[in-house]
Coordinates of C-alpha atoms in Angstrom, one line a residue:
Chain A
X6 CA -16.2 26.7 -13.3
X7 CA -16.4 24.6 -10.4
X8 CA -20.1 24.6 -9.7
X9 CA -20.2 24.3 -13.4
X10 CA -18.7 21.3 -12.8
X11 CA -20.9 20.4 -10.0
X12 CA -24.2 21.1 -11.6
X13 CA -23.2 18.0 -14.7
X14 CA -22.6 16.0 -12.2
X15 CA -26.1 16.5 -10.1
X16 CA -28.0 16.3 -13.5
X17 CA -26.3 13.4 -14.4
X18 CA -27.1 11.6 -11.2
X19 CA -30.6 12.6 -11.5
X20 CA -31.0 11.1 -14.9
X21 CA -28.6 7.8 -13.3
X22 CA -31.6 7.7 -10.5
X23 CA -34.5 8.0 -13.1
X24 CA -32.8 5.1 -15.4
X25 CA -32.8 3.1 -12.1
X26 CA -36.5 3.4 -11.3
X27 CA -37.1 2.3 -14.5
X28 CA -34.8 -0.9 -14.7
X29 CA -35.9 -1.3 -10.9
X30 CA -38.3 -4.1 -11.3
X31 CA -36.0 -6.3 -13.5
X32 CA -32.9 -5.6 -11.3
X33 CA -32.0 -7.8 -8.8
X34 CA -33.1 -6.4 -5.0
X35 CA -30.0 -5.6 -2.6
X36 CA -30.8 -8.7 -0.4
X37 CA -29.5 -10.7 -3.2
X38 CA -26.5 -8.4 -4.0
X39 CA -25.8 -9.1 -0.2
X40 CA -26.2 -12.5 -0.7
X41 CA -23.9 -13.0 -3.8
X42 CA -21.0 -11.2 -2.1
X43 CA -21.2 -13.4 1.1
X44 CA -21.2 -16.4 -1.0
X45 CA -18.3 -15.3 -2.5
X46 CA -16.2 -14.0 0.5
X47 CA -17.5 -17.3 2.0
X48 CA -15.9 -19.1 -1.1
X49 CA -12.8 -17.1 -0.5
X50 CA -12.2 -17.5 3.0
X51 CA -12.5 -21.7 2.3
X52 CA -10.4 -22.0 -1.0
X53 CA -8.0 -20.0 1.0
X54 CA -7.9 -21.5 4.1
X55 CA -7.7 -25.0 1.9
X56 CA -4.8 -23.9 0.3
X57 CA -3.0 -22.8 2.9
X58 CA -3.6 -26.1 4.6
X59 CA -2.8 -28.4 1.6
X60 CA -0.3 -26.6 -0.3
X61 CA 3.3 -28.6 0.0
X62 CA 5.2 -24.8 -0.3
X63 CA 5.2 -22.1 2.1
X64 CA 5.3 -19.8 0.1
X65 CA 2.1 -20.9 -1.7
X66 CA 0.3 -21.6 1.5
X67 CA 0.6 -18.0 2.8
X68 CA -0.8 -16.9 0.3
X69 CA -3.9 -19.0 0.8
X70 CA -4.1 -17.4 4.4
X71 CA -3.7 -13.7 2.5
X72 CA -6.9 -15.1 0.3
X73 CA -8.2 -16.0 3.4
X74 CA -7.9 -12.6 5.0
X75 CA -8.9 -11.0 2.2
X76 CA -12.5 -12.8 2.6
X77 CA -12.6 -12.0 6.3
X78 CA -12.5 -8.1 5.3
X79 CA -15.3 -8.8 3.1
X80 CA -17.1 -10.5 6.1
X81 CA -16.4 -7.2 7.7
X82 CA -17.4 -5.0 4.8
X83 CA -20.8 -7.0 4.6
X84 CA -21.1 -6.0 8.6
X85 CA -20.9 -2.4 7.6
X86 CA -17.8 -1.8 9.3
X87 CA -15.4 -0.2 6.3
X88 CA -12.9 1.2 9.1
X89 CA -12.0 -2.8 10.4
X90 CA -12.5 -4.7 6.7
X91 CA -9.3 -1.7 6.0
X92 CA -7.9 -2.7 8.8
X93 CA -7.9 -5.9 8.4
X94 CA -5.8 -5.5 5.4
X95 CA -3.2 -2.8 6.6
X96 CA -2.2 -4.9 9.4
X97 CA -3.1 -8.8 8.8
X98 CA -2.2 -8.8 4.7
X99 CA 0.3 -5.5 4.8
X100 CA 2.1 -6.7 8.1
X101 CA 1.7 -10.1 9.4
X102 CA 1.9 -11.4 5.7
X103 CA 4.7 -9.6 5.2
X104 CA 6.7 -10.4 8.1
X105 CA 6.1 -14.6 7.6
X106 CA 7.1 -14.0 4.3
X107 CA 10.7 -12.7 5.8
X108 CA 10.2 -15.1 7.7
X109 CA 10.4 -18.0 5.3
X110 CA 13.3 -16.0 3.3
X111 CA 15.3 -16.0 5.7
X112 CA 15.1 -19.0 6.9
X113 CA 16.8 -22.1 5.0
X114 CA 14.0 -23.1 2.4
X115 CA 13.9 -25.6 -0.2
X116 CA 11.4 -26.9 -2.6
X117 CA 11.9 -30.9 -0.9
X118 CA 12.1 -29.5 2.8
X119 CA 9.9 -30.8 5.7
X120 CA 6.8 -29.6 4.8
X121 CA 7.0 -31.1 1.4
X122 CA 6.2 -34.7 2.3
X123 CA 2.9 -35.8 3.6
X124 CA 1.9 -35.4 6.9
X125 CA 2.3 -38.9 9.3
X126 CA -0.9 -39.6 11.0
X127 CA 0.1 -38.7 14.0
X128 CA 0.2 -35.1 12.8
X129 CA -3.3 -35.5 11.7
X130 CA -4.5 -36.8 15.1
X131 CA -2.7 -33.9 16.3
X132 CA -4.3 -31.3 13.9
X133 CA -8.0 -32.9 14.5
X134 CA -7.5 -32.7 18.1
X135 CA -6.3 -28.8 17.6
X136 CA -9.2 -27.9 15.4
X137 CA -11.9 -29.7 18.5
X138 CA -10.6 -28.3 21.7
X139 CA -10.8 -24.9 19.6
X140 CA -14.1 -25.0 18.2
X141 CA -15.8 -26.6 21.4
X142 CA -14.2 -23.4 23.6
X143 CA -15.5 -21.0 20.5
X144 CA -18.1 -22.6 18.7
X145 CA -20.7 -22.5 21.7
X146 CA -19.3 -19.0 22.4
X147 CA -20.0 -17.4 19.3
X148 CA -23.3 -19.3 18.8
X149 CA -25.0 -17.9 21.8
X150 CA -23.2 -15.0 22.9
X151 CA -22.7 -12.8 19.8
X152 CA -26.4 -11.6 19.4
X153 CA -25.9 -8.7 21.0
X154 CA -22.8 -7.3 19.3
X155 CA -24.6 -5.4 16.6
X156 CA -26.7 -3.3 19.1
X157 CA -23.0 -2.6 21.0
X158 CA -21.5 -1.5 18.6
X159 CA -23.8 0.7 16.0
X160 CA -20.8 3.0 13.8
X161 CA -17.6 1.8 13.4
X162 CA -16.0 5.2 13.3
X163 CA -12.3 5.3 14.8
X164 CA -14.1 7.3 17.9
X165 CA -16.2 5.0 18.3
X166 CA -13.9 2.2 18.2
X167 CA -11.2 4.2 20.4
X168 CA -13.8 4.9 23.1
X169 CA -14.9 1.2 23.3
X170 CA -11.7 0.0 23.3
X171 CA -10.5 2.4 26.1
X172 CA -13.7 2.0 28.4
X173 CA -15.8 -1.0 28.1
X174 CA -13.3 -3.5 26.5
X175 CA -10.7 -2.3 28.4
X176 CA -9.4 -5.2 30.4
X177 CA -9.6 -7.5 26.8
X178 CA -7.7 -4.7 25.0
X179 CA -4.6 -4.9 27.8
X180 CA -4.6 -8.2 27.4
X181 CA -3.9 -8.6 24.1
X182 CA -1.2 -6.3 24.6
X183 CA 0.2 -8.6 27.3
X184 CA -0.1 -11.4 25.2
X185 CA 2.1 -9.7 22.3
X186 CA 4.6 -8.2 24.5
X187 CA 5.1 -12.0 25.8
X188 CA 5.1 -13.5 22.2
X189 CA 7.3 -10.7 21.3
X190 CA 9.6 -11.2 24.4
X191 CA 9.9 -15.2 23.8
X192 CA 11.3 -14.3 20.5
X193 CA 13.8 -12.4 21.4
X194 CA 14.7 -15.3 23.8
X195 CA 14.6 -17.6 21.2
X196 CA 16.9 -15.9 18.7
X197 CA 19.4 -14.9 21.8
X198 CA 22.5 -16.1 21.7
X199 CA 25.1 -14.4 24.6
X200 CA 28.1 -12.4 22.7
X201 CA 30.9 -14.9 23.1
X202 CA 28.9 -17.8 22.2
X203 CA 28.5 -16.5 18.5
X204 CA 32.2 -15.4 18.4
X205 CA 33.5 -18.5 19.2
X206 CA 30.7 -20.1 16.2
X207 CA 31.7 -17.6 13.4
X208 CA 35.6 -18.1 14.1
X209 CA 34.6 -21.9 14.1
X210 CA 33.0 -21.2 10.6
X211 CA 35.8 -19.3 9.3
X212 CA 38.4 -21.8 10.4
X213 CA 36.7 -24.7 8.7
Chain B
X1 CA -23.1 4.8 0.9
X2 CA -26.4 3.2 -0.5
X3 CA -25.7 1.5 -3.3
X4 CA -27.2 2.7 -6.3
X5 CA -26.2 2.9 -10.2
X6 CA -25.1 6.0 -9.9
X7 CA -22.4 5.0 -7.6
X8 CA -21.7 1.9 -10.6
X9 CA -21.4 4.2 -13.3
X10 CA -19.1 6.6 -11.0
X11 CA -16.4 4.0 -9.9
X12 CA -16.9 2.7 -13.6
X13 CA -16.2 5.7 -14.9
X14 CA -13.4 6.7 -13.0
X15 CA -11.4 3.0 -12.8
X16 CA -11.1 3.7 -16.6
X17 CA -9.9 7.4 -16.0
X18 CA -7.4 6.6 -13.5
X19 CA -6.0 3.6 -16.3
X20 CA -5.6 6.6 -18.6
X21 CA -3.9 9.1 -15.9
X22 CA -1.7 5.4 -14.9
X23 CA -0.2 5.2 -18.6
X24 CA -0.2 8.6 -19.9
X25 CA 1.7 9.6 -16.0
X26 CA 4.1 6.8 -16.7
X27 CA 4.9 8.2 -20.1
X28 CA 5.3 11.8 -19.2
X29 CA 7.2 10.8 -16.3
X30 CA 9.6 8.3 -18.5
X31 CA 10.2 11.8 -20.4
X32 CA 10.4 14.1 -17.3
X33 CA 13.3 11.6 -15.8
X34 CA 15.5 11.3 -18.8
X35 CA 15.2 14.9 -19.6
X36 CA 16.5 16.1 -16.3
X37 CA 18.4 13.4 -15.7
X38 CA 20.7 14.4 -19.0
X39 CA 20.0 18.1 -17.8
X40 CA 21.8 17.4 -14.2
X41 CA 24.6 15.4 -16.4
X42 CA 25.0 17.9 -19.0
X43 CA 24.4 15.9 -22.0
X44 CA 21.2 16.2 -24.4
X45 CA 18.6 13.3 -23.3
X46 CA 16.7 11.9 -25.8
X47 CA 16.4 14.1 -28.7
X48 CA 15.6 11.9 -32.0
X49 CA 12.6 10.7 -32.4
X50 CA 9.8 13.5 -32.6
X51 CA 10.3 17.6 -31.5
X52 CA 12.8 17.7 -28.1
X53 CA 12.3 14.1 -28.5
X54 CA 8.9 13.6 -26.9
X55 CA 7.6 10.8 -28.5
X56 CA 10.6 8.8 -27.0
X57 CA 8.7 7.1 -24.3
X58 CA 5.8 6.7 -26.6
X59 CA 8.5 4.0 -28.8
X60 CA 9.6 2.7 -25.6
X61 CA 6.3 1.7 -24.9
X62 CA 5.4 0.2 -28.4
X63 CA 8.7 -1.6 -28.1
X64 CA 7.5 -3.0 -24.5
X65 CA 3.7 -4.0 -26.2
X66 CA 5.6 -5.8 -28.6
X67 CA 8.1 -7.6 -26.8
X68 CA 8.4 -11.4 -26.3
X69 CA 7.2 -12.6 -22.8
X70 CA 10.1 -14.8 -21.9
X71 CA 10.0 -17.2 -18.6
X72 CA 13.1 -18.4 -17.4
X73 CA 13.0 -22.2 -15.9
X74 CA 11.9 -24.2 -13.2
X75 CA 9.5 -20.8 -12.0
X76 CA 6.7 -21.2 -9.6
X77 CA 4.3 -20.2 -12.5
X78 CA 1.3 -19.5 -10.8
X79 CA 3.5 -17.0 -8.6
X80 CA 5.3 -16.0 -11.6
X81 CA 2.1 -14.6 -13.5
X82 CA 0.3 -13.6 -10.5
X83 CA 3.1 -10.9 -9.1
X84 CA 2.8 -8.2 -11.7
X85 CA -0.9 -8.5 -11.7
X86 CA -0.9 -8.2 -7.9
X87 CA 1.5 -5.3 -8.5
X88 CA -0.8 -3.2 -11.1
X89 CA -4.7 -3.8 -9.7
X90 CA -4.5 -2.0 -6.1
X91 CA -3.0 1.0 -7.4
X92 CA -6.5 1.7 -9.2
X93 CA -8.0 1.4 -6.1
X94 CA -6.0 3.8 -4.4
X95 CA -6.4 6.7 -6.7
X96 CA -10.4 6.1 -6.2
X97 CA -10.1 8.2 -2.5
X98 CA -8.5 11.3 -4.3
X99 CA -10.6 14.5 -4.1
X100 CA -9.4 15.9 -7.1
X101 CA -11.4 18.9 -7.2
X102 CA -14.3 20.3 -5.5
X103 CA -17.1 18.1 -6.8
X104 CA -14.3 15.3 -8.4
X105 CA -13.9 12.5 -5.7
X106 CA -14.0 8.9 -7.3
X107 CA -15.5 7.8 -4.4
X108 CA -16.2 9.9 -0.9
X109 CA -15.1 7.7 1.9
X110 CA -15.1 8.2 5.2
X111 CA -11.6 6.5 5.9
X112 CA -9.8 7.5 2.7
X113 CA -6.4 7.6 4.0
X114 CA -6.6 4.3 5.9
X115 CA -8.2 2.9 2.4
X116 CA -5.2 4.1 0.4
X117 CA -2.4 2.8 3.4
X118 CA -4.3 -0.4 3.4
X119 CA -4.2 -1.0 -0.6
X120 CA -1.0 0.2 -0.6
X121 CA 0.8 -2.9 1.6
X122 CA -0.7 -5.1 -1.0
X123 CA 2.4 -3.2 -3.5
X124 CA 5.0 -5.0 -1.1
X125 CA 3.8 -8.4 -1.5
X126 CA 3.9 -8.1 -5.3
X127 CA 7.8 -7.4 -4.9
X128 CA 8.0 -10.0 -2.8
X129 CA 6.0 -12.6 -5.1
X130 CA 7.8 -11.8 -8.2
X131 CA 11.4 -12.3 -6.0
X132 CA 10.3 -15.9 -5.1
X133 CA 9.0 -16.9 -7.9
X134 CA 11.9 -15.9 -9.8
X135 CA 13.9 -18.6 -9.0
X136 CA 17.0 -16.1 -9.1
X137 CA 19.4 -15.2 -6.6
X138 CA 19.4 -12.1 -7.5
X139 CA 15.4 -11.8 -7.3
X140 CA 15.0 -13.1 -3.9
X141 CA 17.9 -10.8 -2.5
X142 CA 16.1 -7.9 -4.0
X143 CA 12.6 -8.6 -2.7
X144 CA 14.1 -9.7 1.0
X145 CA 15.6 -5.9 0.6
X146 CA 12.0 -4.8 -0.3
X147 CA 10.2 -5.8 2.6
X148 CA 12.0 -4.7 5.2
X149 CA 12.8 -1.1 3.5
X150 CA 8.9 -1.0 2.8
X151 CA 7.9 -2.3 6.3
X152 CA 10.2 -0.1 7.7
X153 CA 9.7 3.3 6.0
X154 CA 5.8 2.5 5.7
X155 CA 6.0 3.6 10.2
X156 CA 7.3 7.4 10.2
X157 CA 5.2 7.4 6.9
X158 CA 1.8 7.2 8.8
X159 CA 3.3 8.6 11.8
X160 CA 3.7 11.9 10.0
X161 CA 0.5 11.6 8.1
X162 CA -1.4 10.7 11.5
X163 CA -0.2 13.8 12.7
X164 CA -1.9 15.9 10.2
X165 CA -4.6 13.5 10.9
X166 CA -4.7 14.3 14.7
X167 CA -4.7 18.0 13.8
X168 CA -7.4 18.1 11.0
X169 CA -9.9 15.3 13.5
X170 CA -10.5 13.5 10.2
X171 CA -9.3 10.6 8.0
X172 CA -11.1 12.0 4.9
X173 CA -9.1 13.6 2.3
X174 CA -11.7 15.7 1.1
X175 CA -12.6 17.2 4.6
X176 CA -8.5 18.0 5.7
X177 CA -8.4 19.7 1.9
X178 CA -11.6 21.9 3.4
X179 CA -9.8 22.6 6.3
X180 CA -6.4 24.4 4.6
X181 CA -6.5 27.7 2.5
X182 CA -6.5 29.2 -1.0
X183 CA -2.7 30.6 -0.4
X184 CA 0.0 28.9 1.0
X185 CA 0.7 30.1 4.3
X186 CA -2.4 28.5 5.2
X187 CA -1.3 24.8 4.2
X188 CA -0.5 22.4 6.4
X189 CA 3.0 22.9 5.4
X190 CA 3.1 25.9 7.5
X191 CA 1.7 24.3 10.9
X192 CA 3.3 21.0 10.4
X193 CA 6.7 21.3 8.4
X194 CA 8.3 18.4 10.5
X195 CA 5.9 16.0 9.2
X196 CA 6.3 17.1 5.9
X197 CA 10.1 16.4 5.6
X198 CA 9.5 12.9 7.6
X199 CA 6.6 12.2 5.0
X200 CA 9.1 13.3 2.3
X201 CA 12.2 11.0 3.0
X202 CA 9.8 8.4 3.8
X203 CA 8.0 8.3 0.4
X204 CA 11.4 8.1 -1.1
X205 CA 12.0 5.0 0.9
X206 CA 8.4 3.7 0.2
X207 CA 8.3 4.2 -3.4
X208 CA 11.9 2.4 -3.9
X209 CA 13.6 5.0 -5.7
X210 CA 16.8 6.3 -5.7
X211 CA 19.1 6.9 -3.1
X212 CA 16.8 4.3 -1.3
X213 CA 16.5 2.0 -4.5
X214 CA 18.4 -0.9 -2.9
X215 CA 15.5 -3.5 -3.7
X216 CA 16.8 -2.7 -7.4
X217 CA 20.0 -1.6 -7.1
X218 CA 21.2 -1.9 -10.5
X219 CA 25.0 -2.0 -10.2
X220 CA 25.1 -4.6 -7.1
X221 CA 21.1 -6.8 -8.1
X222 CA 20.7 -5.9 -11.8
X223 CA 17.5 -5.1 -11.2
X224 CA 16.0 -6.9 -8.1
X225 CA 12.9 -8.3 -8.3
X226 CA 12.0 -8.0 -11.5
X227 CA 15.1 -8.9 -12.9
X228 CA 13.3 -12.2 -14.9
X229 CA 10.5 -10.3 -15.9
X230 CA 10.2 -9.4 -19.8
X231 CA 7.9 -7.0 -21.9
X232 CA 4.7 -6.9 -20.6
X233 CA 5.3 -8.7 -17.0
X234 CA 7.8 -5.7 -16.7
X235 CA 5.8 -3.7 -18.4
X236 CA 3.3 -3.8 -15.3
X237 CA 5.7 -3.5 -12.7
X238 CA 7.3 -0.2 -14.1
X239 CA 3.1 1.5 -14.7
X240 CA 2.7 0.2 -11.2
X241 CA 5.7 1.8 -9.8
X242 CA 5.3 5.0 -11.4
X243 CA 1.9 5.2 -10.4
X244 CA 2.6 4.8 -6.9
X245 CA 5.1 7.8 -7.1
X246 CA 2.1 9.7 -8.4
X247 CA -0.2 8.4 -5.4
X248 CA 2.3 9.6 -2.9
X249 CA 2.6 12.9 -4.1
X250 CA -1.0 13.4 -4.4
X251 CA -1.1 12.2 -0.8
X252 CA 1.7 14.9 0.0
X253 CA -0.2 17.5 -2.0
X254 CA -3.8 16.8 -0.6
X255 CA -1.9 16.6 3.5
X256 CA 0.6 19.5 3.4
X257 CA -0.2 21.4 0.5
X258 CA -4.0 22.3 0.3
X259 CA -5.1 19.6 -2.0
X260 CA -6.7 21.1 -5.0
X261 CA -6.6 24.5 -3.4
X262 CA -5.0 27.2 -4.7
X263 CA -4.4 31.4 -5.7
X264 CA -7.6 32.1 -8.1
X265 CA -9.2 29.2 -9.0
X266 CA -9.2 25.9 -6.9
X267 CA -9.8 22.8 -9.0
X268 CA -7.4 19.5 -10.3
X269 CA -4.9 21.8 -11.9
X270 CA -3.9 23.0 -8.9
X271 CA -3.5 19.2 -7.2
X272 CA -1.6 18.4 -10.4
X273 CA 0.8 21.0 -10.6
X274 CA 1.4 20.1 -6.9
X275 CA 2.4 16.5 -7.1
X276 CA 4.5 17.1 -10.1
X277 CA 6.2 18.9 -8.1
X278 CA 7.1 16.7 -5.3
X279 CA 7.6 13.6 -8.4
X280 CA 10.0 16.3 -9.9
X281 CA 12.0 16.8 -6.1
X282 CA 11.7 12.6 -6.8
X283 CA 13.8 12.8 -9.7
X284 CA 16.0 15.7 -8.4
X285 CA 17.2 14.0 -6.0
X286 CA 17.5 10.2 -7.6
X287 CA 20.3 12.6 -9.7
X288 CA 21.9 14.1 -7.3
X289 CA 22.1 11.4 -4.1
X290 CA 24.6 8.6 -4.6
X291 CA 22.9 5.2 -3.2
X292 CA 23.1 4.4 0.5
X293 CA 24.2 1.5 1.9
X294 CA 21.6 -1.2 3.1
X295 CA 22.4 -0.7 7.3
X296 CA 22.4 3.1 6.3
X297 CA 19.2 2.9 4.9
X298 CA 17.9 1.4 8.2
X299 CA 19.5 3.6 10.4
X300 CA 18.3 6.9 9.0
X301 CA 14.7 5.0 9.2
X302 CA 15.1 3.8 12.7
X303 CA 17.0 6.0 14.3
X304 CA 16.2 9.5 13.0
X305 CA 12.9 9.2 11.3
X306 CA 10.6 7.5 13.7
X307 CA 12.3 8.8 16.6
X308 CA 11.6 12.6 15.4
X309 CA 8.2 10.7 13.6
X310 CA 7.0 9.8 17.7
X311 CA 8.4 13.7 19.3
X312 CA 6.1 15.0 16.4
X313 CA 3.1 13.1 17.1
X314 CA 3.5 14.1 20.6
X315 CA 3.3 17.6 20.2
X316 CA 0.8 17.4 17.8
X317 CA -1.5 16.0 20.3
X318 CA -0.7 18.3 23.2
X319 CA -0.5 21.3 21.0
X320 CA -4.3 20.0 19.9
X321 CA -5.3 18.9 23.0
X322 CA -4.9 22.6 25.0
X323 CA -5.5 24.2 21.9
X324 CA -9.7 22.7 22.3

């Protein structure tokens, strides 16, 4: 039954590959498929990143970054690396997204809050100033110092990706970490509040 | 993967199957519930309209076609329209990793279990979308409940799937199916049962259903998130749910329960009569467990289920480790 199964489905892919030779010289070659679907991840990556910079609702500008994402692991499809474009969705779409979204719920947000009204130009200086200092430290980087990454990094199996993390990129990869754990323990700073302190503000609450 | 027009016509050809196996799941599941939910209460279920009443759910579609789409006001309406769309379109995507038989895989990929973890997160932001935009109380209590249930039970979920993963050397679906037996002492059931009771509460938790169905909790929310939400906006959100209770137990089936292997014959019956079975422990248990409360819910996922989650990962990878 099954290899019953499996010989339709070889014939059929035969005759699929014998109706592509024919339509080959009117079809479109690969290059251009390539090209279509970087124009359009490149379209998603700036309609999103627009969005998420103009939108007057949080809510509405988060998901401009998840469009934005979303192109990114396109870029990384295109790059022939399946295992990170995934990636980049489980963790930057299915986490980070998520957890700003919390974010915003919980705290106090209404339609006519801060970010609703336009931005005071000293914000903008702000913002341009922001934008240089980080693309003259990464533009030059990337420009000249990315050529070689291709040849480093030919399969992006999860060995492959394990090993490199754990041997050659070693120092970058516990860095990261350190950076988290410090983001992650600033957090908790922020949100601390000793045990008395928010006794003596609920009973404050309760008695007004 | 070269891309060729083979591999068109294939993921053509099965996107439009796996709409089919979408609806006609959600109606024979609609069916399924009621039954034994009347069964476990001792009364009849639906019994009018066709023989044993089966065309029931088929009505209760019609009825859902048919139905008005009404918009309450002052909604976000892009939001509004967008969140049952974002809710129905991954699930496709997931079922395209399946190996449903032999020489039946949608699509062979190399990572299929990451592919089906990543799409699935994209279900969570739906909820959440479709709370906001509501502009409901109710709504936006029932999607802040969603995301961190989902966030939460989505880690001893991988956790116990990694293990198999760790075990089996592979993220494909098709290659840990190869690697289990005909009968079922040679699952992975048998060398990982641990797992397979973490992976079980967890889908329960994942999937939002009952006793963790706090992001709808009918009696205390109405219904959640999709409490606005009218004939087909609805419409979508229920396909989408029930199809994600059918992903998870094909994931269950194809990790701990040989896949499409089994006594005989292997092939898609087999993977079939597996994850109807875990849907029907689903529905056993919505009927049985009373609802637990919110910090409840959090406490058996943070203190029981990723603690035992992490112990079982750990073994798993000394047990493999000495065992090569």
């Amino acid at each position: 039954m099954n290899d019953l199964i499996g010989q339709i489905f070889h014939s059929l892919a035969l005759v699929l590959a014998d109706i592509e030779a024919w339509l080959a010289p009117y079809l479109p070659g690969l290059n251009w498929v390539a090209l279509l679907a970087f124009a359009f991840y490149v379209i998603l990556i700036l309609s999103g990143g627009l969005t998420a910079i103009l939108a007057r609702n949080l809510v509405r500008a988060t998901l401009g970054l998840i469009i934005t994402f979303l192109g990114v692991a396109g870029m990384y499809l295109l790059l022939a690396s399946p295992f990170l474009a995934l990636m980049q969705l489980l963790i930057y779409i299915g986490a980070v997204c998520v957890l700003i979204f919390f974010a915003i719920m919980l705290t106090k947000n209404t339609a006519d809050g801060e970010e609703a009204q336009a931005p005071g130009p000293l914000n903008l200086i702000y913002a341009f100033l922001t934008v240089v200092a980080v693309l003259a430290v990464a533009g030059p980087t990337i420009v000249t110092g990315t050529k070689d990454i291709v040849v480093r990094l030919p399969v992006d199996t999860g060995s492959n990706l394990g090993e490199g993390l754990l041997s050659m990129d070693l120092l970058s990869f516990e860095l990261i970490s350190i950076i988290l754990l410090v983001a992650m323990a600033g957090a908790v700073y922020l949100a601390w509040r000793p045990q008395g302190q928010l006794d003596a503000k609920n009973e404050k609450r309760e008695s007004a | 993967m070269d891309l060729s027009l083979a591999i068109f016509v294939q993921i053509i050809a099965a996107v439009l199957l796996i709409i089919a196996l979408m609806v006609g799941n959600a109606v024979v599941m609609v069916y399924m519930e009621r039954k034994v939910a009347g069964f476990i209460q001792r009364r009849p279920g639906p019994y009018e309209v066709g023989p044993w009443g089966t065309l029931q759910a088929v009505c209760d579609s019609m009825k859902l076609l048919a139905k008005q789409l009404y918009r309450p006001g002052n909604v976000d309406l892009i939001l509004y329209y967008l969140a049952p769309i974002t809710a129905f379109f991954p699930v496709l995507l997931l079922f395209l990793a399946i190996p449903f038989g032999p020489w039946l895989t949608p699509l062979p990929v190399n990572d299929g279990i990451v592919l089906i973890l990543a799409f699935a997160g994209l279900g969570v932001l739906s909820n959440l979308l479709a709370g906001w935009a509501s502009n409901n109380k109710y709504s936006l209590l029932g999607a802040a409940r969603a995301v961190s249930q989902t966030v939460a039970y989505e880690i001893p979920m991988i956790l116990a799937l990694l293990a198999v993963v760790l075990q089996s050397g592979s993220m494909d679906l098709k290659r840990i199916t190869d690697q289990q037996g005909q009968w079922p002492w040679e699952w992975n059931i048998v060398l990982q049962p641990l797992a397979f009771f973490i992976y079980l509460v967890s889908l329960v938790g994942e999937t939002n259903r009952a006793p963790f169905d706090l992001p709808e909790a009918e009696s205390e929310l109405t219904a959640g998130f999709h409490t606005e939400y009218s004939g087909m906006g609805f419409a979508l959100f229920f396909l989408s749910e029930y199809a994600n209770m059918l992903l998870v137990s094909f994931v269950a089936a194809v990790f701990f329960l040989g896949g499409y292997k089994g006594p005989f014959a292997d092939g898609f019956w087999w993977l079939f009569l597996k994850a109807y079975a875990v849907m029907f422990f689903m529905v056993w248990i919505r009927w049985t467990f009373p609802r637990v409360r919110f910090d409840q819910l959090l406490n058996i996922n943070w203190k029981w289920l990723l603690p035992l989650g992490l112990i079982n990962l750990w073994l798993t990878a000394i047990i493999v480790k000495i065992a090569l």
